[in-house]
XYZ file of C-alpha atoms in Angstrom:
207
model
C -5.433 -16.326 12.619
C -3.325 -13.149 12.579
C -1.584 -12.454 9.248
C 1.880 -12.685 10.791
C 1.075 -15.960 12.574
C -0.137 -17.422 9.286
C 2.974 -16.247 7.438
C 5.145 -18.072 9.990
C 3.675 -21.374 8.808
C 4.756 -21.022 5.151
C 8.267 -21.275 3.599
C 10.271 -18.141 2.788
C 9.851 -18.586 -0.988
C 6.081 -18.708 -0.545
C 6.217 -15.489 1.512
C 8.131 -13.697 -1.277
C 5.655 -14.950 -3.871
C 2.629 -14.074 -1.746
C 3.851 -10.528 -1.115
C 4.612 -9.961 -4.799
C 1.292 -11.377 -6.003
C -0.924 -9.609 -3.437
C 0.769 -6.232 -3.958
C 0.669 -6.774 -7.721
C -3.065 -7.493 -7.684
C -3.723 -4.525 -5.399
C -1.731 -2.231 -7.705
C -3.608 -3.663 -10.685
C -6.848 -2.368 -9.160
C -8.139 -5.239 -7.008
C -8.748 -4.102 -3.408
C -6.485 -6.424 -1.380
C -4.549 -5.768 1.885
C -1.148 -5.375 0.202
C 0.238 -3.022 2.824
C -0.812 -5.298 5.697
C 0.860 -8.295 4.028
C 4.045 -6.296 3.383
C 4.277 -4.903 6.923
C 3.566 -8.311 8.489
C 6.195 -9.971 6.263
C 8.811 -7.327 7.060
C 8.181 -7.766 10.789
C 8.457 -11.522 10.343
C 11.775 -11.063 8.535
C 13.108 -9.036 11.488
C 12.385 -11.958 13.820
C 13.298 -14.919 11.609
C 16.538 -15.226 9.662
C 14.939 -17.458 7.018
C 13.327 -14.471 5.292
C 15.765 -12.161 3.525
C 14.536 -8.528 3.763
C 16.343 -7.614 0.518
C 14.578 -10.364 -1.450
C 11.313 -9.458 0.287
C 11.673 -5.795 -0.683
C 12.585 -6.745 -4.258
C 9.515 -9.013 -4.513
C 7.244 -6.262 -3.201
C 8.782 -3.690 -5.563
C 8.430 -5.976 -8.579
C 4.800 -6.722 -7.702
C 4.022 -3.018 -7.287
C 5.611 -1.951 -10.587
C 4.279 -4.855 -12.676
C 0.789 -4.641 -11.159
C 0.544 -0.902 -11.784
C 1.741 -1.361 -15.369
C -0.913 -4.007 -16.065
C -3.524 -1.773 -14.420
C -2.472 1.094 -16.696
C -2.826 -1.100 -19.804
C -6.257 -2.347 -18.689
C -7.427 1.181 -17.873
C -6.220 2.543 -21.204
C -8.086 -0.174 -23.072
C -11.220 -0.271 -20.906
C -11.711 3.489 -20.474
C -14.668 4.908 -18.540
C -16.825 1.754 -18.912
C -14.173 -0.080 -16.885
C -14.581 2.342 -13.961
C -18.356 1.898 -14.116
C -17.939 -1.892 -14.057
C -15.518 -1.707 -11.117
C -17.986 0.522 -9.292
C -20.608 -2.225 -9.534
C -18.205 -4.992 -8.501
C -16.433 -3.082 -5.700
C -18.822 -0.267 -4.660
C -16.961 0.340 -1.398
C -13.665 1.119 -3.131
C -14.737 2.314 -6.592
C -17.680 4.520 -5.650
C -18.339 7.660 -7.694
C -17.050 9.778 -4.809
C -13.767 7.886 -4.588
C -13.272 8.019 -8.336
C -13.980 11.762 -8.368
C -11.478 12.320 -5.542
C -8.814 10.317 -7.369
C -9.482 12.165 -10.628
C -9.069 15.534 -8.916
C -5.726 14.347 -7.555
C -4.613 13.343 -11.054
C -5.775 16.622 -12.574
C -3.918 18.609 -9.924
C -0.714 16.574 -9.579
C -0.382 14.619 -12.835
C 2.366 11.992 -12.700
C 3.049 12.881 -9.050
C -0.353 11.417 -8.197
C 1.003 8.049 -9.358
C 4.211 8.516 -7.359
C 2.651 9.698 -4.083
C -0.412 7.510 -4.641
C 1.724 4.582 -3.512
C 1.545 5.913 0.044
C -2.262 6.406 0.076
C -4.435 3.282 0.246
C -7.183 4.636 -2.015
C -4.861 5.996 -4.712
C -2.691 2.880 -4.589
C -5.621 0.874 -5.985
C -6.674 3.575 -8.458
C -3.328 4.849 -9.764
C -2.612 2.355 -12.533
C -6.100 1.927 -14.040
C -6.996 5.614 -13.678
C -3.748 6.764 -15.295
C -4.653 4.559 -18.261
C -8.255 5.772 -18.408
C -7.083 9.407 -18.349
C -4.543 8.653 -21.103
C -1.519 9.800 -19.150
C 1.574 9.551 -21.425
C 3.162 6.168 -20.700
C 6.675 7.541 -20.168
C 5.415 9.809 -17.388
C 3.463 6.977 -15.829
C 6.432 4.595 -16.068
C 8.844 7.004 -14.325
C 6.410 7.702 -11.478
C 5.471 4.026 -11.238
C 9.052 2.730 -11.015
C 10.341 5.313 -8.532
C 7.147 5.221 -6.473
C 7.198 1.431 -6.347
C 10.839 1.324 -5.258
C 10.414 3.983 -2.572
C 7.139 2.626 -1.172
C 7.794 -1.132 -1.287
C 11.534 -1.033 -0.609
C 11.283 1.784 1.915
C 8.418 0.203 3.835
C 10.262 -3.117 4.014
C 13.470 -1.476 5.266
C 11.771 0.743 7.864
C 9.526 -1.995 9.307
C 12.395 -4.502 9.297
C 14.719 -2.252 11.329
C 11.911 -1.087 13.607
C 11.128 -4.751 14.280
C 14.770 -5.490 15.201
C 15.012 -2.463 17.495
C 11.611 -3.136 19.086
C 12.432 -6.789 19.760
C 15.708 -5.842 21.454
C 14.030 -3.072 23.409
C 11.153 -5.262 24.580
C 13.607 -7.933 25.785
C 15.335 -5.341 27.967
C 12.250 -3.742 29.485
C 9.915 -6.737 29.479
C 6.224 -5.944 30.058
C 6.835 -2.221 30.655
C 8.120 -1.898 27.123
C 5.154 -3.844 25.794
C 2.673 -1.579 27.606
C 4.472 1.522 26.266
C 4.452 0.121 22.719
C 0.708 -0.627 22.932
C -0.020 2.887 24.250
C 1.984 4.474 21.443
C 0.159 2.332 18.897
C -3.273 3.220 20.304
C -2.418 6.934 20.420
C -1.263 6.862 16.786
C -4.398 5.005 15.712
C -6.715 7.474 17.494
C -4.836 10.431 15.987
C -5.204 8.978 12.480
C -8.926 8.323 13.019
C -9.432 11.909 14.225
C -7.595 13.257 11.184
C -9.670 11.052 8.857
C -12.935 12.315 10.402
C -11.827 15.918 9.868
C -10.977 15.179 6.236
C -14.361 13.578 5.458
C -16.454 16.793 5.502
C -13.900 18.530 3.293
C -14.076 15.705 0.699
C -17.873 15.697 0.812
C -18.036 19.475 0.378
C -15.836 19.320 -2.706
């Protein structure tokens, strides 16, 4: 079952809780599809009045900030052995290469890696625990965590919600032609992102 179809079967309160918990666990360092859940929920909110986009955005923001904070505390206490343990448990996400890439980002950008890491799937999982492992001053982490969480979670909810409203209205006007155009745009975007990712892979490997 598609994520959005499944979300339609649960009450609004459960959707808020699910979004907050999944994003919180992802931010804590557990590889979960937080972004997919958030986008699907925001689209659902644009089509069903039962789900309040403001409450949804607040739930996502709270989950992001709290999860990252817990991840920071765990990383600070666990140190390097924690990263080694995560590498064994989740080799796909916490491989030595991924950890090295994330560390280089932290060394280069500092607290901004936490802020902008919200918008990058890999760094979103790493940011909290790695900031703790690298002993980033908590006040720097907290500022980047709060503002990054608000901008990513709240911004994503708002953008997807309004895009969903506009798209629904547009598709009603143009029927199947609009649907075909939307699918083509989506496929083009996906292929462009895949091409960009393939170009980036050799650069990461060379580093």
